[in-house]
Tab-separated table of C-alpha atoms and ligand atoms in Angstrom:
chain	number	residue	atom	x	y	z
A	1	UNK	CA	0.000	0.000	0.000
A	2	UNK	CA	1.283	4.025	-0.490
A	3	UNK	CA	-0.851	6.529	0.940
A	4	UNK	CA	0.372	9.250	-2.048
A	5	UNK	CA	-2.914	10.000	-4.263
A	6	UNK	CA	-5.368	9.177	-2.186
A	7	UNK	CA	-8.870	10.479	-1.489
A	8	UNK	CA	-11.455	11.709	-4.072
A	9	UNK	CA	-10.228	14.544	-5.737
A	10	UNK	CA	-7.001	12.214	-6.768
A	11	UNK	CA	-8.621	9.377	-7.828
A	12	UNK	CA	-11.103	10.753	-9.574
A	13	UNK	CA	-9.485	13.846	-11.203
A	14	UNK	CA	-5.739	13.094	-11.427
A	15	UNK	CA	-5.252	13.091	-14.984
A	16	UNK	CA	-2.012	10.255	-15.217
A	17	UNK	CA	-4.062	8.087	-13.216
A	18	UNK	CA	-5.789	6.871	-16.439
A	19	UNK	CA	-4.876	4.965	-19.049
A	20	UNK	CA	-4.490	6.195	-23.024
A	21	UNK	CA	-7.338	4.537	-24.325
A	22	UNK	CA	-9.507	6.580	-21.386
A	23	UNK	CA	-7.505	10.000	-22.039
A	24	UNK	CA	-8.543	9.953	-25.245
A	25	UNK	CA	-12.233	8.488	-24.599
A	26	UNK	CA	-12.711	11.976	-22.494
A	27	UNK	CA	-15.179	14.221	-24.072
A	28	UNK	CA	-12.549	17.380	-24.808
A	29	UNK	CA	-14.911	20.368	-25.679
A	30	UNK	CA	-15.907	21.237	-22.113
A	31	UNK	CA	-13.068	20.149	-20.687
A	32	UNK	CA	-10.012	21.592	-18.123
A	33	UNK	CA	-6.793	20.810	-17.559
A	34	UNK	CA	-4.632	22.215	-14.449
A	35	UNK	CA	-1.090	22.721	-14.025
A	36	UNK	CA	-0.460	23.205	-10.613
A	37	UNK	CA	3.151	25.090	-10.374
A	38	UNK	CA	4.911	26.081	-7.093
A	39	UNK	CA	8.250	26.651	-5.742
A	40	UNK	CA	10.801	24.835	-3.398
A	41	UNK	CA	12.757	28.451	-1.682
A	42	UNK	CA	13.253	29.460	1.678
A	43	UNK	CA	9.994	30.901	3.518
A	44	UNK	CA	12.032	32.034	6.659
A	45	UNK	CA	12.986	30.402	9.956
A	46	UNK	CA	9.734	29.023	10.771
A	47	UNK	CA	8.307	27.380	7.468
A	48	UNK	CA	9.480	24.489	5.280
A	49	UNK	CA	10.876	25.127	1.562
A	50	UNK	CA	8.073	23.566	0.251
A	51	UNK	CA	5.576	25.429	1.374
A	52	UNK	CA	4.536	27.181	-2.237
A	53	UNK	CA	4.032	23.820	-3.870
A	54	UNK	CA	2.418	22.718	-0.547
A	55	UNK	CA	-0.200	25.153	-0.199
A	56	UNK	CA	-1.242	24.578	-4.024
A	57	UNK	CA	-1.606	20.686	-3.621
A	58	UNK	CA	-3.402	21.328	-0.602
A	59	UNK	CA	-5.918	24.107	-1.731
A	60	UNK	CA	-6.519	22.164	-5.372
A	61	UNK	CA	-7.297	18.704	-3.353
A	62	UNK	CA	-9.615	20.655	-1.408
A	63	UNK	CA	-11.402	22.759	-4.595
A	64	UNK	CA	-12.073	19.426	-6.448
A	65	UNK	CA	-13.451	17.475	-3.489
A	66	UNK	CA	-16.470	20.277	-3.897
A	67	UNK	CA	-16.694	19.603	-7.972
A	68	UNK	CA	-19.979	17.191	-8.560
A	69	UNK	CA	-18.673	14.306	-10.398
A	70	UNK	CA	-19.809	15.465	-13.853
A	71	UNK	CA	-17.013	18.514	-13.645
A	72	UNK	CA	-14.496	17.545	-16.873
A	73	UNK	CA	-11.601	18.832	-14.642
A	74	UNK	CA	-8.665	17.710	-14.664
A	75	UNK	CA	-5.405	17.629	-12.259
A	76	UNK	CA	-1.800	17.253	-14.090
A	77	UNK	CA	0.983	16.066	-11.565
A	78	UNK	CA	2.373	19.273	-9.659
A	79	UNK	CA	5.301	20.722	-10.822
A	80	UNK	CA	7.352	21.661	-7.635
A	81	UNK	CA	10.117	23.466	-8.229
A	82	UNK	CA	9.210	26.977	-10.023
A	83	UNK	CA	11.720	30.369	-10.395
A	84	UNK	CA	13.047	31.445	-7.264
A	85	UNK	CA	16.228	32.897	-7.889
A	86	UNK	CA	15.400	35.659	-5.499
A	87	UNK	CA	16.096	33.157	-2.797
A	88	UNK	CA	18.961	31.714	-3.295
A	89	UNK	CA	20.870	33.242	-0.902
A	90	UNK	CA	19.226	31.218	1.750
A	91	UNK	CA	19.951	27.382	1.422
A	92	UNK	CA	17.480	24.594	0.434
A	93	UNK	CA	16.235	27.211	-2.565
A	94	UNK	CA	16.385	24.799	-5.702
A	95	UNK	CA	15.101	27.506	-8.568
A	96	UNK	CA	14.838	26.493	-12.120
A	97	UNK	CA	15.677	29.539	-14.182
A	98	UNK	CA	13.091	31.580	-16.456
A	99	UNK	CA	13.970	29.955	-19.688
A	100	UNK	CA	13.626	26.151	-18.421
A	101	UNK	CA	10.735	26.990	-16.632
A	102	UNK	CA	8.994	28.292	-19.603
A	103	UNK	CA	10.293	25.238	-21.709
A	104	UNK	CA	8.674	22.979	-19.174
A	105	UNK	CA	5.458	24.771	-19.021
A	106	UNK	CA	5.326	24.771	-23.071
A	107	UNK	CA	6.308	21.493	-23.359
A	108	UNK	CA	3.401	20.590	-21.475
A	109	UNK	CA	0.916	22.593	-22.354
A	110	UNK	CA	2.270	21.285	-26.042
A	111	UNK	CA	1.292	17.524	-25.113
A	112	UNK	CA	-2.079	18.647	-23.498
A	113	UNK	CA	-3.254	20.270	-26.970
A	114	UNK	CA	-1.821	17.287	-28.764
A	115	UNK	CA	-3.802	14.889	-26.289
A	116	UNK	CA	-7.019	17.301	-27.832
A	117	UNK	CA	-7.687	19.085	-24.916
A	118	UNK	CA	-8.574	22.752	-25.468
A	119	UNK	CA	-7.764	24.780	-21.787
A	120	UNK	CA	-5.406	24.708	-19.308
A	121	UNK	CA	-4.778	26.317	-16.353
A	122	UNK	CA	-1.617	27.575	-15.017
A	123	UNK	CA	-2.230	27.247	-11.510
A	124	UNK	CA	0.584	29.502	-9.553
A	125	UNK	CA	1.160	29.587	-5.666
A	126	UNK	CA	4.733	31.287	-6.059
A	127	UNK	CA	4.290	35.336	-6.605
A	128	UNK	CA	8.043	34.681	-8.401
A	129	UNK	CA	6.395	33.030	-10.872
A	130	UNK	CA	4.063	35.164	-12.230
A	131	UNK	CA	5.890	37.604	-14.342
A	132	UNK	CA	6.715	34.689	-16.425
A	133	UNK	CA	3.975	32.282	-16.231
A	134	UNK	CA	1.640	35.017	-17.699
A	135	UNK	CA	4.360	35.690	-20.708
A	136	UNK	CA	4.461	31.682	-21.395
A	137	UNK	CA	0.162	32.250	-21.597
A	138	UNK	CA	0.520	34.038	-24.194
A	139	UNK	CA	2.869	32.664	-26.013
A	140	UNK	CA	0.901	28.967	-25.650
A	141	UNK	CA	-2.181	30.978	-26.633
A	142	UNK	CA	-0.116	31.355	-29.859
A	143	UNK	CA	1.766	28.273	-30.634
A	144	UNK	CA	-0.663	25.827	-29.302
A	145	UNK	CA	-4.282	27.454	-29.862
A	146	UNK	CA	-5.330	26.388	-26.190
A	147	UNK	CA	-7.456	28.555	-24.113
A	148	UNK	CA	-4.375	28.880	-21.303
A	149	UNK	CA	-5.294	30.565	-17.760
A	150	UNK	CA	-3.388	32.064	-15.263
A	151	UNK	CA	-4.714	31.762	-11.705
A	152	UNK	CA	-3.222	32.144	-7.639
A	153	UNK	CA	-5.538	31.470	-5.043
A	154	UNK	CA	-3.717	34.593	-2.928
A	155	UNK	CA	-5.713	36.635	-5.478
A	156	UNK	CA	-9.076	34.681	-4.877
A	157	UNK	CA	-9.481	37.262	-1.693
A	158	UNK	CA	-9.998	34.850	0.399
A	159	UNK	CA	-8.369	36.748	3.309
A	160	UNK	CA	-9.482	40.583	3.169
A	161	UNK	CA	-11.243	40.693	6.550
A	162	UNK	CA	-8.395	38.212	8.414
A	163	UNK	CA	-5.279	40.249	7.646
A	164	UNK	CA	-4.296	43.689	8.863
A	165	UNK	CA	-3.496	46.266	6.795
A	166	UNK	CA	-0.085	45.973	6.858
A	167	UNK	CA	-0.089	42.516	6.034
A	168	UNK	CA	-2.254	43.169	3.070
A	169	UNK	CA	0.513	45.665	1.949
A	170	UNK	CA	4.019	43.777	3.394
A	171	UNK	CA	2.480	40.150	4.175
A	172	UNK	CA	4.372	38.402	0.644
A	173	UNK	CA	6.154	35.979	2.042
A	174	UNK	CA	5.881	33.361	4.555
A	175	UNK	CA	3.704	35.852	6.782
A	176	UNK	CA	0.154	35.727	8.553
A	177	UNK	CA	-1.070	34.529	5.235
A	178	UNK	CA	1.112	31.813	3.969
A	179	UNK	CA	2.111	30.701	7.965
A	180	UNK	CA	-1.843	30.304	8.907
A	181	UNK	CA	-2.562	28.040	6.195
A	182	UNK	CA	0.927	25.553	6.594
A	183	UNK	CA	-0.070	25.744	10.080
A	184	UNK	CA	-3.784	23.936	8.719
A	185	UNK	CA	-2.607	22.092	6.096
A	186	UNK	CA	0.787	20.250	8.140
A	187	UNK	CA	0.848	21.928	11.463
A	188	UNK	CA	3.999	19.397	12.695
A	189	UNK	CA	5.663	21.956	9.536
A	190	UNK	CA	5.472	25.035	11.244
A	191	UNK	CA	8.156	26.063	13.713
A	192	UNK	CA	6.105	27.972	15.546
A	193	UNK	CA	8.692	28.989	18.404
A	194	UNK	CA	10.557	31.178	15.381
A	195	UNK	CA	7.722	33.088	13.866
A	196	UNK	CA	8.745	36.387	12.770
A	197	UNK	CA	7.555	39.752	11.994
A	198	UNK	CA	9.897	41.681	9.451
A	199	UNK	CA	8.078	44.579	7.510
A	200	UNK	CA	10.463	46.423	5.271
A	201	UNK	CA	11.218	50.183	5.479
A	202	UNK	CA	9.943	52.027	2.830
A	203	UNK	CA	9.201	55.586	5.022
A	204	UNK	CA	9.879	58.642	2.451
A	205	UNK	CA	8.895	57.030	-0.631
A	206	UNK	CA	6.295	58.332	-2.606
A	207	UNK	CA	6.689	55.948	-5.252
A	208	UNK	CA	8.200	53.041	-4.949
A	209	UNK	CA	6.519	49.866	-3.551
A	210	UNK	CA	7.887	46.305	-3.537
A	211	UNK	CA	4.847	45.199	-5.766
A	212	UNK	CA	3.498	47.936	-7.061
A	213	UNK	CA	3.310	49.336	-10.126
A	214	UNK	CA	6.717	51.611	-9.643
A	215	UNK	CA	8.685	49.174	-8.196
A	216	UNK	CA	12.810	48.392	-7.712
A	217	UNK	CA	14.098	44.442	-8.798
A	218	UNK	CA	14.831	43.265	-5.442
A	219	UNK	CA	16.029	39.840	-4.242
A	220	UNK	CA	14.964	38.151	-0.857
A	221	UNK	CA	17.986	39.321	1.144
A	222	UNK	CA	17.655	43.239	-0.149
A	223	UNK	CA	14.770	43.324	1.957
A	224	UNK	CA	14.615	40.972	4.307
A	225	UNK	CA	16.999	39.485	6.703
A	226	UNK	CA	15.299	36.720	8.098
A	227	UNK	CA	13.856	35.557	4.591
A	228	UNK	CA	10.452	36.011	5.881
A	229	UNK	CA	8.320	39.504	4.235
A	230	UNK	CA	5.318	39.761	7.009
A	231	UNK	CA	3.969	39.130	10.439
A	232	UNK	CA	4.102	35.433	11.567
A	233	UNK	CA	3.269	35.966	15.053
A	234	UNK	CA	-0.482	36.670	13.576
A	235	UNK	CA	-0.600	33.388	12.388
A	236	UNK	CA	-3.004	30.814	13.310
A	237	UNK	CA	-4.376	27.587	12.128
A	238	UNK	CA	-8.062	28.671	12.488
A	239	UNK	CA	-7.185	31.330	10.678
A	240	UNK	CA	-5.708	28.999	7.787
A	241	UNK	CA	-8.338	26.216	7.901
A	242	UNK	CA	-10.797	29.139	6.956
A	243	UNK	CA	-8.951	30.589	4.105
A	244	UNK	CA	-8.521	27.119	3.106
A	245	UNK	CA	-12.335	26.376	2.925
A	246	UNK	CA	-12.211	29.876	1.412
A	247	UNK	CA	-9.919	29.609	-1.129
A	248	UNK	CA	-11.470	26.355	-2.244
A	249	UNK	CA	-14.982	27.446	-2.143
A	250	UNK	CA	-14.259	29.870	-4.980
A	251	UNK	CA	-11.721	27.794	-6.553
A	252	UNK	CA	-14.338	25.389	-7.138
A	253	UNK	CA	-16.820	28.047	-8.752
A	254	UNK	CA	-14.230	29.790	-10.839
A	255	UNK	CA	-12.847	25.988	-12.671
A	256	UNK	CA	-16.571	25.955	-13.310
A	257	UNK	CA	-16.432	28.711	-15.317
A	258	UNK	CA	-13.367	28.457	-17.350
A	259	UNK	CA	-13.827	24.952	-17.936
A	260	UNK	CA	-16.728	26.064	-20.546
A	261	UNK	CA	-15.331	29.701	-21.194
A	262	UNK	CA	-15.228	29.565	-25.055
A	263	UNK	CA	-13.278	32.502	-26.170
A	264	UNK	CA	-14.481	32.855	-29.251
A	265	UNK	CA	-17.709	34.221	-27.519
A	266	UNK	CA	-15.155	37.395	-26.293
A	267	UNK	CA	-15.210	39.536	-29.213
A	268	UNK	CA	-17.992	41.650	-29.966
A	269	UNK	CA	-18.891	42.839	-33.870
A	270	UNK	CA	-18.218	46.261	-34.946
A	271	UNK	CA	-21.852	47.899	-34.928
A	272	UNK	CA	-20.862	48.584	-39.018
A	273	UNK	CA	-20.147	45.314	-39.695
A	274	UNK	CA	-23.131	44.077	-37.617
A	275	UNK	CA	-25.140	46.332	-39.927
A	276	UNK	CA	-23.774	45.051	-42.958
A	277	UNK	CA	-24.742	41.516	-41.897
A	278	UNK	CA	-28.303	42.435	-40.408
A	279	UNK	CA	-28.907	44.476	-43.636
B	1	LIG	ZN1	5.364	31.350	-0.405
């Protein structure tokens, strides 16, 4: 026996746990496929490398367990390991760089569309990753033809009310946030007698922001010294078992809809050309 892949949302949506002959039987007009991609870097003293890639296996497993069974979703094996080269200056930080992470993400989302399937979802828990996850979309959206989407369940706003402001603003890494969910999804993970707060000093700027749209390329250590971008010490796992449920609530709604977004439905007509046809 191996207790990997169990429970219902793996065995009945983990795409590679079928055979060919029942990948190809699947009905491909309505359906979804999701890449889950994470990272393995440093999320300070108190949290284990893993945690990006964690917190995306754990908050997919719990979206699909709320799918009814005729959902045409589909889970691709997580990738791990995404681009973290901003965290390499603290050990245990294994980063692929931009270029192979795009080549693994294309090749792919190359043998998805060649399977027939028409979407996929790029499925991102690593904020590193999104600069060039969302320049791979659209590049698949060209060489492939699939509907490709980009989605992070930090943007799902599952938190709003259970952060403080400064959180909202400084919380990126391995802070209230990301430390109250580890602490739901693998409490014996979290060290929680080195939680941390470590907000950065931006005071005079009128600008610049870390995230923003003026911002300064910054690695990890520029702005942190304990690796950690946040308030720990907020953390708590009631507070990540609800933005768990949260997060997978409306996880669950939104594969709903782009498993049977049709693009092609996007454009409007000109009002001349409309005419023209009408007339
Ligand atoms: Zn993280």
């Amino acid at each position: 026996m191996f207790e990997r892949y169990t429970g219902e949302a793996w065995e009945a949506r983990f795409l590679p746990r079928l055979t060919y002959q029942e990948i190809a039987a699947l009905p491909k007009e309505d359906a979804l496929v999701i890449l889950p991609i994470g990272a393995i870097e440093q999320h300070g003293p108190h949290m284990p490398v893993m945690t990006d890639a964690l917190i995306g296996e754990a908050v997919l497993t719990h979206a699909l367990d709320q799918l009814d069974e005729e959902g045409n979703i589909w889970l691709l094996p997580p990738l791990a390991y995404g681009k973290s080269n901003e965290h390499l200056d603290f050990p245990g930080t294994i980063s692929l760089s931009a270029s192979t992470l795009q080549g693994l993400v294309t090749d792919i989302a190359t043998s998805v569309a060649k399977a027939g399937f028409r979407r996929l979802v790029l499925f991102n828990t690593h904020g590193g990753n999104t600069d060039l996850l969302n320049v791979a979309a659209r590049e698949l959206r060209i060489s492939t033809g699939l509907m490709v989407f980009f989605l992070s369940p930090s943007s799902l706003n599952a938190a709003h009310d259970l952060l403080s402001d400064e959180e909202k603003e400084y919380g990126i890494h391995a802070g209230d946030y990301e430390t109250s969910l580890v602490m739901a999804i693998k409490p014996a993970w979290v060290h929680t007698d080195k939680l941390v707060r470590e907000i950065p000093d931006l005071s005079g700027l009128h600008y610049l922001t870390l995230e923003g749209k003026t911002r300064f390329a910054w690695v990890m250590s520029d702005i942190s010294s304990s690796g950690a971008m946040g308030d720990s010490t907020q953390a708590t796992s009631a507070k990540g078992e609800l933005i768990l449920s949260r997060c997978a609530t409306t996880l669950a709604l939104a594969l709903k809809e782009l498993a049977t977004f049709e693009i092609s439905t996007v454009r409007s007509a000109p009002r001349e050309e409309m005419s023209v046809r009408d007339a």
